[in-house]
XYZ file of C-alpha atoms in Angstrom:
563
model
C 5.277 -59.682 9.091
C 5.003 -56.255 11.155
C 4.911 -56.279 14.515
C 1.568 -55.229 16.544
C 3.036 -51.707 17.011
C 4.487 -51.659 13.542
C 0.871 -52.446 11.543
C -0.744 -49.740 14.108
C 1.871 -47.409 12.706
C 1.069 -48.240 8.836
C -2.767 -47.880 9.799
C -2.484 -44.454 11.598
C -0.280 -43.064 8.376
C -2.605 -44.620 5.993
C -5.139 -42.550 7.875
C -3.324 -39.601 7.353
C -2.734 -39.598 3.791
C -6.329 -40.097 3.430
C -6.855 -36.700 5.665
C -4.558 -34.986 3.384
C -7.564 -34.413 0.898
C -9.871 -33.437 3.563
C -11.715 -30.354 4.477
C -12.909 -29.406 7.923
C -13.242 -32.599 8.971
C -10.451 -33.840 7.970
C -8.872 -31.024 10.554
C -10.963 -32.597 12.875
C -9.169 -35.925 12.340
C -6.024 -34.833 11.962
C -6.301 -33.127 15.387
C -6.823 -36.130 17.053
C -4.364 -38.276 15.344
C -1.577 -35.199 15.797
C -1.561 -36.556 19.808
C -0.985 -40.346 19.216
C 1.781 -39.542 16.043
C 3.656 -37.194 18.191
C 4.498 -39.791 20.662
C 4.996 -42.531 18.104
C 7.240 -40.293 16.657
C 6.156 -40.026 13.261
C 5.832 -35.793 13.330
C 9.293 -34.749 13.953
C 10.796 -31.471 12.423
C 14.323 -30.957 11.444
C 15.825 -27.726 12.275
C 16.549 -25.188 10.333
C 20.004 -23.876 9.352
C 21.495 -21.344 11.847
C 25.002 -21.000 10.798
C 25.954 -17.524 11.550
C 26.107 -14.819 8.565
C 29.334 -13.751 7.272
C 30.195 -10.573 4.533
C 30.904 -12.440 1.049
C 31.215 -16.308 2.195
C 28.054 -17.826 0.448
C 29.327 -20.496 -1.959
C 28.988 -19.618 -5.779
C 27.004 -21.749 -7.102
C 27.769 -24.230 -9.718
C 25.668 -23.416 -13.087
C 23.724 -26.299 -14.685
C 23.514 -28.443 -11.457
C 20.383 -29.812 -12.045
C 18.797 -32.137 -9.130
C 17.489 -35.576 -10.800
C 15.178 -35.262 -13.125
C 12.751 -37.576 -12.157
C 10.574 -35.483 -9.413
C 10.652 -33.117 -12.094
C 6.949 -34.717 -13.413
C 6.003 -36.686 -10.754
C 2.828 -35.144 -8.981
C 3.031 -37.214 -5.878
C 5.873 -35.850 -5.051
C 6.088 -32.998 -2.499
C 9.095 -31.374 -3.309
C 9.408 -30.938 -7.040
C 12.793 -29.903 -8.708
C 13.260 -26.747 -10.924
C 14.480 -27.910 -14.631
C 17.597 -26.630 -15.870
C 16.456 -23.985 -18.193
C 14.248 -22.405 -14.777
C 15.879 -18.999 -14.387
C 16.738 -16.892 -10.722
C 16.795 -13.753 -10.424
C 17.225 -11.009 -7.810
C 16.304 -7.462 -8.424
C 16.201 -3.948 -7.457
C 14.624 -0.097 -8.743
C 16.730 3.023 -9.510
C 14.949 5.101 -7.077
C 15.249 2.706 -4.419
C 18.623 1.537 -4.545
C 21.082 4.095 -6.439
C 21.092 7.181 -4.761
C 23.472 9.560 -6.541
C 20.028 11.601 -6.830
C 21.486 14.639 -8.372
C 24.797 13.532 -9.437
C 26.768 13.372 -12.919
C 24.021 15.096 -14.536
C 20.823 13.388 -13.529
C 17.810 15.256 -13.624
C 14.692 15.191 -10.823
C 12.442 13.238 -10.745
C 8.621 12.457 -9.577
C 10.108 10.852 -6.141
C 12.522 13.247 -5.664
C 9.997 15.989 -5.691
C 7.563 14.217 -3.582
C 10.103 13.235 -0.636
C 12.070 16.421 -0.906
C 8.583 18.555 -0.742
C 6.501 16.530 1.396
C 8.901 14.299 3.982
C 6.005 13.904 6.124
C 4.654 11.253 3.285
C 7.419 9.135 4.109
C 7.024 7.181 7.406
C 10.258 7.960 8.784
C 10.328 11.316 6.832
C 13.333 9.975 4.399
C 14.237 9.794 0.552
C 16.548 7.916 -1.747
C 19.266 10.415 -2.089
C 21.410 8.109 -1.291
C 19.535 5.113 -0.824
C 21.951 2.108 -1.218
C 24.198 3.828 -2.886
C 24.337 1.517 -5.955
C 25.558 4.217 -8.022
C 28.644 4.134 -6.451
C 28.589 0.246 -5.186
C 27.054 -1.536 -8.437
C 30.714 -3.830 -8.505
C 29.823 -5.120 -4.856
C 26.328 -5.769 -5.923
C 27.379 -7.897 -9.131
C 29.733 -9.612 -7.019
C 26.820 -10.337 -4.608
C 24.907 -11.718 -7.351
C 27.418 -13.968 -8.561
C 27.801 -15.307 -5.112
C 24.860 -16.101 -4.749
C 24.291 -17.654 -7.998
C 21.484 -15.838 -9.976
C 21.027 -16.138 -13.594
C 19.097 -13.092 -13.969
C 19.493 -9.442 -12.061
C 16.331 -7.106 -12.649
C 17.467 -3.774 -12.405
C 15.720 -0.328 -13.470
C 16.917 2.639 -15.882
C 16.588 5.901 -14.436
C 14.631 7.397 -17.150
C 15.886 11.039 -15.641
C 19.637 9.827 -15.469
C 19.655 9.148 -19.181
C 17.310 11.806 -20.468
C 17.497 14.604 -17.165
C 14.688 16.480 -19.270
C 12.222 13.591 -20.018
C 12.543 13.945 -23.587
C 15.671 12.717 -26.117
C 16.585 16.373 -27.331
C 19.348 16.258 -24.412
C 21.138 12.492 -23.209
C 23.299 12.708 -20.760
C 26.420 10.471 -21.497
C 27.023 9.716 -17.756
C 24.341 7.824 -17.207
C 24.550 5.709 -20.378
C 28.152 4.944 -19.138
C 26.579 3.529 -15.324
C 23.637 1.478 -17.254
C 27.002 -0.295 -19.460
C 29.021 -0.696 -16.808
C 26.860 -2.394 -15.091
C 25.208 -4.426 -18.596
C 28.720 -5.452 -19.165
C 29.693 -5.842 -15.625
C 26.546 -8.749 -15.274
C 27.416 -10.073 -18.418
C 31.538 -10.649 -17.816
C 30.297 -13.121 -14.590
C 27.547 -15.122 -16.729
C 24.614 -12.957 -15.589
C 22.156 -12.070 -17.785
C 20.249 -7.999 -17.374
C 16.212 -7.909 -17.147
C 15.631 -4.304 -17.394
C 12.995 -2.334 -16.590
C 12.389 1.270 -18.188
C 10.443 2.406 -15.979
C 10.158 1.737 -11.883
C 7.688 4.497 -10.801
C 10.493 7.677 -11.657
C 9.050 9.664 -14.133
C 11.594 12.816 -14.998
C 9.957 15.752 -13.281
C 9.743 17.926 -16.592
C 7.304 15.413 -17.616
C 5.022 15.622 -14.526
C 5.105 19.093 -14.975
C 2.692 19.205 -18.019
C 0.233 16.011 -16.326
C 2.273 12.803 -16.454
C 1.008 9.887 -16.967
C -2.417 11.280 -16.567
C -1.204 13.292 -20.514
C -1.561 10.766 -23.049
C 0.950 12.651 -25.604
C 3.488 11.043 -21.941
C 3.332 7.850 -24.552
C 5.345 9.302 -27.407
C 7.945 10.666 -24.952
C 8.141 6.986 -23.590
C 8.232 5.586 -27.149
C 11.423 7.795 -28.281
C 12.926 6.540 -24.661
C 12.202 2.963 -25.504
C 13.779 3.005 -28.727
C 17.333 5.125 -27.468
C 17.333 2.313 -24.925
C 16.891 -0.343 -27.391
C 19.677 1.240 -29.105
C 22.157 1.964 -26.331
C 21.872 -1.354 -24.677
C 19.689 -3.970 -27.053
C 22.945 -5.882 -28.249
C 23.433 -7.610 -24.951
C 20.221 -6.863 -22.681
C 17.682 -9.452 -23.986
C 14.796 -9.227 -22.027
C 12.823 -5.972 -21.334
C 10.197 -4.913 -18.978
C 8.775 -1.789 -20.066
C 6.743 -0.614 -17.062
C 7.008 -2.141 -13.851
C 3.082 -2.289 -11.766
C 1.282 0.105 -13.869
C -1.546 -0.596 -11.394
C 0.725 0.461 -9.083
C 1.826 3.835 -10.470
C -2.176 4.850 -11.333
C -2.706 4.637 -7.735
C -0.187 7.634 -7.215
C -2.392 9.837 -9.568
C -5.442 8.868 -6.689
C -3.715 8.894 -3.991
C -3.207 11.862 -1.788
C -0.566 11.560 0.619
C 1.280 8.307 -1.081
C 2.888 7.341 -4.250
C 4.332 9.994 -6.229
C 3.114 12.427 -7.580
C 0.152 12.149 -5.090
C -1.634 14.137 -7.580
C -5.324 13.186 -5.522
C -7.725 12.538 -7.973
C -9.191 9.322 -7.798
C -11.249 7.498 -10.269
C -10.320 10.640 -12.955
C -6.769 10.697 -13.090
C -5.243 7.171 -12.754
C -7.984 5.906 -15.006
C -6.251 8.562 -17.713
C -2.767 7.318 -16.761
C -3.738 3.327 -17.188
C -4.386 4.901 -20.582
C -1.627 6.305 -21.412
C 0.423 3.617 -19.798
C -1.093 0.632 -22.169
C -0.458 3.001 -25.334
C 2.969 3.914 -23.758
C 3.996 -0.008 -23.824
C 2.743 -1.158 -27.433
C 4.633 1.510 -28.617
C 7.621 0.278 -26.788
C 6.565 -3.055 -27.816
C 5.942 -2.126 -31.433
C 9.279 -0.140 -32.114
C 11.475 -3.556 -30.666
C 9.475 -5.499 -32.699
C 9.865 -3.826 -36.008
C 12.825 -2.263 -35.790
C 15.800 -4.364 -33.409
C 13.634 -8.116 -32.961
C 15.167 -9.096 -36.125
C 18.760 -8.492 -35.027
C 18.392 -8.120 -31.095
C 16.089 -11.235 -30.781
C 14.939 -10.044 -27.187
C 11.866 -10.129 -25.604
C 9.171 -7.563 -24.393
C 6.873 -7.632 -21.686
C 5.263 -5.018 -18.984
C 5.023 -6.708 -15.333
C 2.150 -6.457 -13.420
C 1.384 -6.399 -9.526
C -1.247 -8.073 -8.596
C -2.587 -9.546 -4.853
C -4.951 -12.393 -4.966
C -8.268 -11.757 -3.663
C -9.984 -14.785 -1.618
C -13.658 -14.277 -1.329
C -14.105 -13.402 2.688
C -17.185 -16.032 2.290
C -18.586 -18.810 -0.021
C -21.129 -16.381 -1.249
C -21.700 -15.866 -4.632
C -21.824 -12.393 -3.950
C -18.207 -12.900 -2.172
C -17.523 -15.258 -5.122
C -18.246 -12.505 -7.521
C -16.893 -9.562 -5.739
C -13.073 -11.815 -5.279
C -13.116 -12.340 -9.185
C -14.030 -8.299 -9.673
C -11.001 -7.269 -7.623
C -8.538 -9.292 -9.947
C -9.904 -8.262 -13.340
C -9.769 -4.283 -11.375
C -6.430 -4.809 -10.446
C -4.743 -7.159 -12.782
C -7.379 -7.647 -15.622
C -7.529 -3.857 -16.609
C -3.898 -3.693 -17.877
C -3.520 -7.089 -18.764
C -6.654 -7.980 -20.694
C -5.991 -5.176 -23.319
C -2.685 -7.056 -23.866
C -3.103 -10.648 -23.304
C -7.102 -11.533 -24.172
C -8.001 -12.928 -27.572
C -10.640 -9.406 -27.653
C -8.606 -6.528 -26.445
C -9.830 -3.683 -24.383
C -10.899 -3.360 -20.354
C -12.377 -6.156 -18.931
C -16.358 -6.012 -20.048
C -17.425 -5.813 -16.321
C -14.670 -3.033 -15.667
C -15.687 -1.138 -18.603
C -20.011 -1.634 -17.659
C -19.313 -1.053 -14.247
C -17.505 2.453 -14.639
C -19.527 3.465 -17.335
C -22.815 2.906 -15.175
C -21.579 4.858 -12.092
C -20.240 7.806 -14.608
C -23.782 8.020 -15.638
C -25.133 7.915 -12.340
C -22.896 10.520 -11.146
C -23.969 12.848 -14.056
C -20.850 12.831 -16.414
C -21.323 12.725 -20.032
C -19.095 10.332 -20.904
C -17.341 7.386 -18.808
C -14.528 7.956 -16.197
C -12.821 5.513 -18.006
C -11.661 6.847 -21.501
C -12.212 4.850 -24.366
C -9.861 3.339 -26.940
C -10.495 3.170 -30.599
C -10.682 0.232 -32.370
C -7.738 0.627 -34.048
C -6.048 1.302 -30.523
C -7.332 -1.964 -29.040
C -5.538 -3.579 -32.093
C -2.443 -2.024 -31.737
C -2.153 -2.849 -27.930
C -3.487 -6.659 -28.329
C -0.811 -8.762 -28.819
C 2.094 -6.908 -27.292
C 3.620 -9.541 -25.129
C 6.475 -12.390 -25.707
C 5.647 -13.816 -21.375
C 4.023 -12.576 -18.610
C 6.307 -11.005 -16.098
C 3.848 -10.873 -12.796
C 4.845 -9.670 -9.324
C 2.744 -10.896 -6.406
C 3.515 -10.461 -2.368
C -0.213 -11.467 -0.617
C -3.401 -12.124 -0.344
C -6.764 -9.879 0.731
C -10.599 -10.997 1.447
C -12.459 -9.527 -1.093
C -15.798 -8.769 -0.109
C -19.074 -7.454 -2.600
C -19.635 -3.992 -0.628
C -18.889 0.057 -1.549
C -15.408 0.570 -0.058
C -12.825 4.223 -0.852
C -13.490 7.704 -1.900
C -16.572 8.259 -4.084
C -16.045 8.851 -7.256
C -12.919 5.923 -7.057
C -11.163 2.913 -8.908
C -11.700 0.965 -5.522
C -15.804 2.336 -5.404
C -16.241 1.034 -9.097
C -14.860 -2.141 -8.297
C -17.778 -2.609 -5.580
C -15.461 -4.587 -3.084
C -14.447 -4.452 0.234
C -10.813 -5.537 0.892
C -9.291 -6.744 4.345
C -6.537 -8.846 5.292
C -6.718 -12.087 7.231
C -5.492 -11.341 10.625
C -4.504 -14.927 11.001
C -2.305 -14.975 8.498
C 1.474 -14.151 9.514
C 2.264 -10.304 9.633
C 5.486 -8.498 7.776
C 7.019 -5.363 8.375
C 4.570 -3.760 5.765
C 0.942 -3.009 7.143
C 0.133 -3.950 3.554
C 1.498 -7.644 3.603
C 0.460 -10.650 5.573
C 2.165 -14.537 4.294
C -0.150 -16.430 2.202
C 1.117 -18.969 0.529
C -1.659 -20.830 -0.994
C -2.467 -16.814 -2.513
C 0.515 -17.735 -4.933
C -0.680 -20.508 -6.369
C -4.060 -19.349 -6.973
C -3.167 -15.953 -8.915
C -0.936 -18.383 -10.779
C -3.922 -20.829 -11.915
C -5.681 -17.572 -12.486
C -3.690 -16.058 -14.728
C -3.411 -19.939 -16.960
C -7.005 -20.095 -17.136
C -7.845 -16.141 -17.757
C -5.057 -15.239 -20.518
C -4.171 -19.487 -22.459
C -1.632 -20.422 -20.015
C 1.081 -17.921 -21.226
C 5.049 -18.643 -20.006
C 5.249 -16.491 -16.678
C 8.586 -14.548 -15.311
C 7.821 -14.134 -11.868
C 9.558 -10.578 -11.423
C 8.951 -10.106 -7.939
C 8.023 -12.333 -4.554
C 9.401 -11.342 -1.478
C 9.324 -10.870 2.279
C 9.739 -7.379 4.554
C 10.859 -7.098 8.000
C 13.322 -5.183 10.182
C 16.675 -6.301 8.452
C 17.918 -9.032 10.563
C 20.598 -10.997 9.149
C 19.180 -14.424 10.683
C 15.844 -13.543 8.845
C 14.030 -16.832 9.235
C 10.882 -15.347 8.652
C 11.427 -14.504 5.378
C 13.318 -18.044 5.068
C 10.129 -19.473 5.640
C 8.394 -17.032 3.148
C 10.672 -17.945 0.333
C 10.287 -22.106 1.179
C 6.017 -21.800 1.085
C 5.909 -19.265 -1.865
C 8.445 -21.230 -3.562
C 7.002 -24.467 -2.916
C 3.379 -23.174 -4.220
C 5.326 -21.950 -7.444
C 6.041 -26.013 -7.796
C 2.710 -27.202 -7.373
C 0.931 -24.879 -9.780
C 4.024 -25.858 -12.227
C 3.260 -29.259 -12.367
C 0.046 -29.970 -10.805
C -1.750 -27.314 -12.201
C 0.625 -27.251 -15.839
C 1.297 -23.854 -15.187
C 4.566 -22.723 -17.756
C 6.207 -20.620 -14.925
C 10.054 -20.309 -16.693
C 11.534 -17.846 -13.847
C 11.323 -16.535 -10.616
C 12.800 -13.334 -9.084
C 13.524 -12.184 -4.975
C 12.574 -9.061 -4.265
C 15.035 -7.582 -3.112
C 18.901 -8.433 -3.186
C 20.185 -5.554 -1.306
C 17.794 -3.407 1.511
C 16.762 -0.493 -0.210
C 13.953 2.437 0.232
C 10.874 1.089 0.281
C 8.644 3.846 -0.864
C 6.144 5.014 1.580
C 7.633 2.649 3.957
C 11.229 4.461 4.070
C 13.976 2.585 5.657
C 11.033 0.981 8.256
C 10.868 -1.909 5.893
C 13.801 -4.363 4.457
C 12.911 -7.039 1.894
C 17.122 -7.368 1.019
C 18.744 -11.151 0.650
C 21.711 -8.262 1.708
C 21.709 -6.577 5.114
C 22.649 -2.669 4.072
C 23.622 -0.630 6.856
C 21.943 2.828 6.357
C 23.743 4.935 9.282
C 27.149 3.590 7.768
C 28.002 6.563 4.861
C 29.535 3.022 3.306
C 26.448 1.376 3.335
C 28.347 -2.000 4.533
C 26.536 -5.209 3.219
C 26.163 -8.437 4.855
C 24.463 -11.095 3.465
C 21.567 -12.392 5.333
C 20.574 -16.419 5.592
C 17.918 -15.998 3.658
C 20.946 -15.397 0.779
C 22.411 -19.092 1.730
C 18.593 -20.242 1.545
C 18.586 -19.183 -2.071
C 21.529 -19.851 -3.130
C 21.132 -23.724 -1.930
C 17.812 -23.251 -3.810
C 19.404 -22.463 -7.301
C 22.249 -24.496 -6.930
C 19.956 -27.651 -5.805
C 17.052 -26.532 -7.823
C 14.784 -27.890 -5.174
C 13.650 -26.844 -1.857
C 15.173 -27.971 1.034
C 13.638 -30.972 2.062
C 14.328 -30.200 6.128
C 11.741 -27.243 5.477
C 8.288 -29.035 6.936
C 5.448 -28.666 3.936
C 3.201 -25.791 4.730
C 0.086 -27.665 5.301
C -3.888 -26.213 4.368
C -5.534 -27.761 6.535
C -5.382 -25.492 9.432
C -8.207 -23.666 11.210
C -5.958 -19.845 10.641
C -5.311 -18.647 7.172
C -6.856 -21.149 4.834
C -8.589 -20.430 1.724
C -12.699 -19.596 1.736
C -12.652 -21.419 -1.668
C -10.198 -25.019 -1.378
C -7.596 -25.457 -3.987
């Protein structure tokens, strides 16, 4: 029989699994019982690990050590386990980590234009000349990988460093040779490449007669593709065609930003999402009739996308959140992944309405054919999706008019209680994760998802516990919506392994798992603790359990709508 204080102790955490479920009133509970477990000593934290970063120490980790399998299904369970065939990955961008901007034969690009010709865009007025330096470095980088333990490194082709002219009429050797040394390099250690053709560097030549924003861009990309898919197809396996095509419309808006800053929002980027869907069904079409059968890869664009939380429980709020996602996310990947093709039908009314309104003769938003729509449904084998945070969405005119943002008729903000980064752009949301994850099941048949990019910024500190903490939550919400929700998430990828130039943000911002040192013409790395954190991740395949849960029921930074 229990003691007096021992049955008060079963009754007050009997209580508290009961609160777990609760909403605001359960916060009211659970402040009062906080008080009376604290000195019974039932809410103790462990600490976290502070053993002091070292260059090149972190373990390798074993391959196939799996964690028992029996959390694996077990939704009471807080801290699930990955199963074996869950794949890690790390990744970087040519722009923002190679440097050698001009060397061996490279050609300019759209970012080397922009920072060379307009420093003041960049906050600290620099450029990726040199960057990282992985064009010299890549052997320290694979050996950082392998240390770490990845199964996966996501890099990027420089589509100027193969083709300096845009177009295949001139390859330049040099840079095939760096893209298989560093193929075969992965490969020789037991990692496998994810490459991505295109990170936001289009060849300058190519800008030069409209971009993206030039729909014959798509048939250049196609011939690209396919000398890719023969240069490097017999060992790279899986292929991202476009990385954030959201993202790289928004440079054709924008007017001091993303390259080419071209300034012509709601005209331009809606001509470059265009060209950017036909661009990747013909990438997706040539691998599929002409190397699937002896290449067996797979094909897939990623997409960026922030979750948007309604700012109230309005059903204009309500309505507004879900018009933001289809906006952001739904316009590139509901021409690819939906059982109909095309826009979104709310993206395609709403544009078409305010067109007419603002006296154009036809929509904003070019139309496809039918036969287009058919030839860019389908063109997927997973969905590769990069998320960072979470805004308030809120029904309300918002940007320049005529604009993407205006059409969308929402007002975005960020949560000030939510935990700041580095990046003005980027406060820690957690719960965010999960919900863009259940989003994406419901919206497009639960498809298998390659998470090709989660990470944390900050000021490159090698004892970076906040982005420790970032990786633990984000991680953790990954789990839930893997087996509580029966989301078929197969991989996850950190962004980034090494500090590299982070667009806009210059040097300001670090999202490495390595510490580079920028002022050192070496460009020294040091790996960071949030490495070790990862690396005990992948070689566990579990979270840490000393990590305390990251709890919802708190009055800052909670959902508007509960999960």
């Amino acid at each position: 029989m229990l003691s007096g204080a021992g049955a008060w102790r079963c009754f007050l955490l009997s209580v508290l699994l009961l609160n777990l479920s609760a909403t605001a009133s359960g916060r009211l509970i659970s402040n009062i019982l906080n008080p009376i477990l604290s000195s019974l000593g039932l809410n103790s934290q462990s600490t976290k690990n502070t053993v002091a970063p070292s260059q090149y120490n972190v373990v390798t980790t074993p391959k196939n050590t799996v964690a028992p399998s029996q959390s694996n299904t077990d939704p009471t369970k807080k801290n699930f386990t990955f199963p074996e065939d869950f794949y890690f990955a790390a990744a970087t961008a040519a722009y923002q980590a190679e440097g050698g901007w001009n060397a061996d034969g490279k050609g300019p690009n759209i970012w080397d234009t922009l920072t060379h010709n307009h420093p003041d865009y960049i906050s600290d007025f620099s450029n990726g000349d040199v960057a990282a330096d992985s064009y010299h470095k890549y052997t320290e980088d694979i050996k950082l990988l392998k240390d770490i333990g990845v199964q996966f490194y996501r890099f990027s082709i420089s589509w100027s460093r193969i083709l300096p002219k845009g177009s295949v009429a001139a390859i330049n050797q040099a840079g095939v040779d760096y893209y298989n040394n560093i193929i075969n390099g992965l490969l020789a250690v037991g990692i496998q490449p994810m490459v991505t053709m295109y990170h936001w560097d289009l060849p300058q030549p190519l800008q030069d007669i409209g971009g993206w924003a030039n729909d014959s861009i798509a048939d250049f990309f196609k011939d690209y593709a396919r000398l890719l898919y023969r240069f490097f197809g017999d060992r790279v396996k899986w292929w991202i065609p476009i990385n954030e095509p959201f993202m790289i419309a928004n440079g054709y808006s924008e007017c001091r930003g993303k390259a080419p800053s071209l300034c012509q929002p709601g005209t331009a980027d809606y001509l470059a999402a265009r060209t950017m869907l036909l661009a990747h069904a013909k990438a997706y079409h040539v691998y599929h009739n002409d190397f699937r059968d002896t290449q067996a890869g797979k094909v897939s664009t990623s997409f960026s996308i922030d979750w948007h939380e309604p700012r109230t429980n309005s059903t204009a709020d309500i309505l507004a959140a879900e018009r933001a996602v289809q906006f952001e996310l739904g316009m590139f990947a509901h021409p690819i992944y939906s059982t109909s093709g095309d826009y979104p039908p709310e993206v395609r009314a709403r544009v078409d309405n305010n067109s007419r309104a603002e006296g154009y003769n036809t929509s904003r938003l070019p139309k496809f054919t039918q036969e287009e729509i058919d030839y860019i449904k389908g063109t997927w084998d997973f969905f590769a999706l990069n998320h960072y945070t979470t805004y308030w969405a809120q029904d309300g005119l918002q940007g320049p008019d005529p604009s993407r943002q205006r059409d969308s008729g929402v007002m975005k903000s960020q949560d000030p209680s939510c935990p700041e980064t580095s990046s003005p752009w980027f406060r820690v949301v957690p719960w965010g994760f999960r919900k863009i994850l259940r989003w994406v099941k419901k919206e497009y048949n639960n498809p298998p998802i390659f998470i090709t990019e989660s990470g944390y910024s900050d000021d490159g500190r090698l004892q970076d516990t906040g982005r420790i903490k970032y990786y633990v939550d984000y991680i953790r919400e990954l789990l839930k919506a893997k087996y509580e929700d029966g989301c078929q998430i197969i991989g996850y990828t950190a962004w980034s392994l090494i500090d590299n130039f982070q667009w806009e943000e210059g040097y300001e911002s670090k999202f490495g798992l390595v510490y580079v040192n920028f002022s050192d013409p070496a460009r020294t790395r040091i790996i960071k603790q949030s490495a070790r954190l990862y690396s005990e991740i992948i070689r566990t395949r579990k979270v840490p359990d000393r990590y305390p849960q990251y709890s919802y029921d708190t009055q800052e930074c909670h959902p508007t709508i509960p999960l």
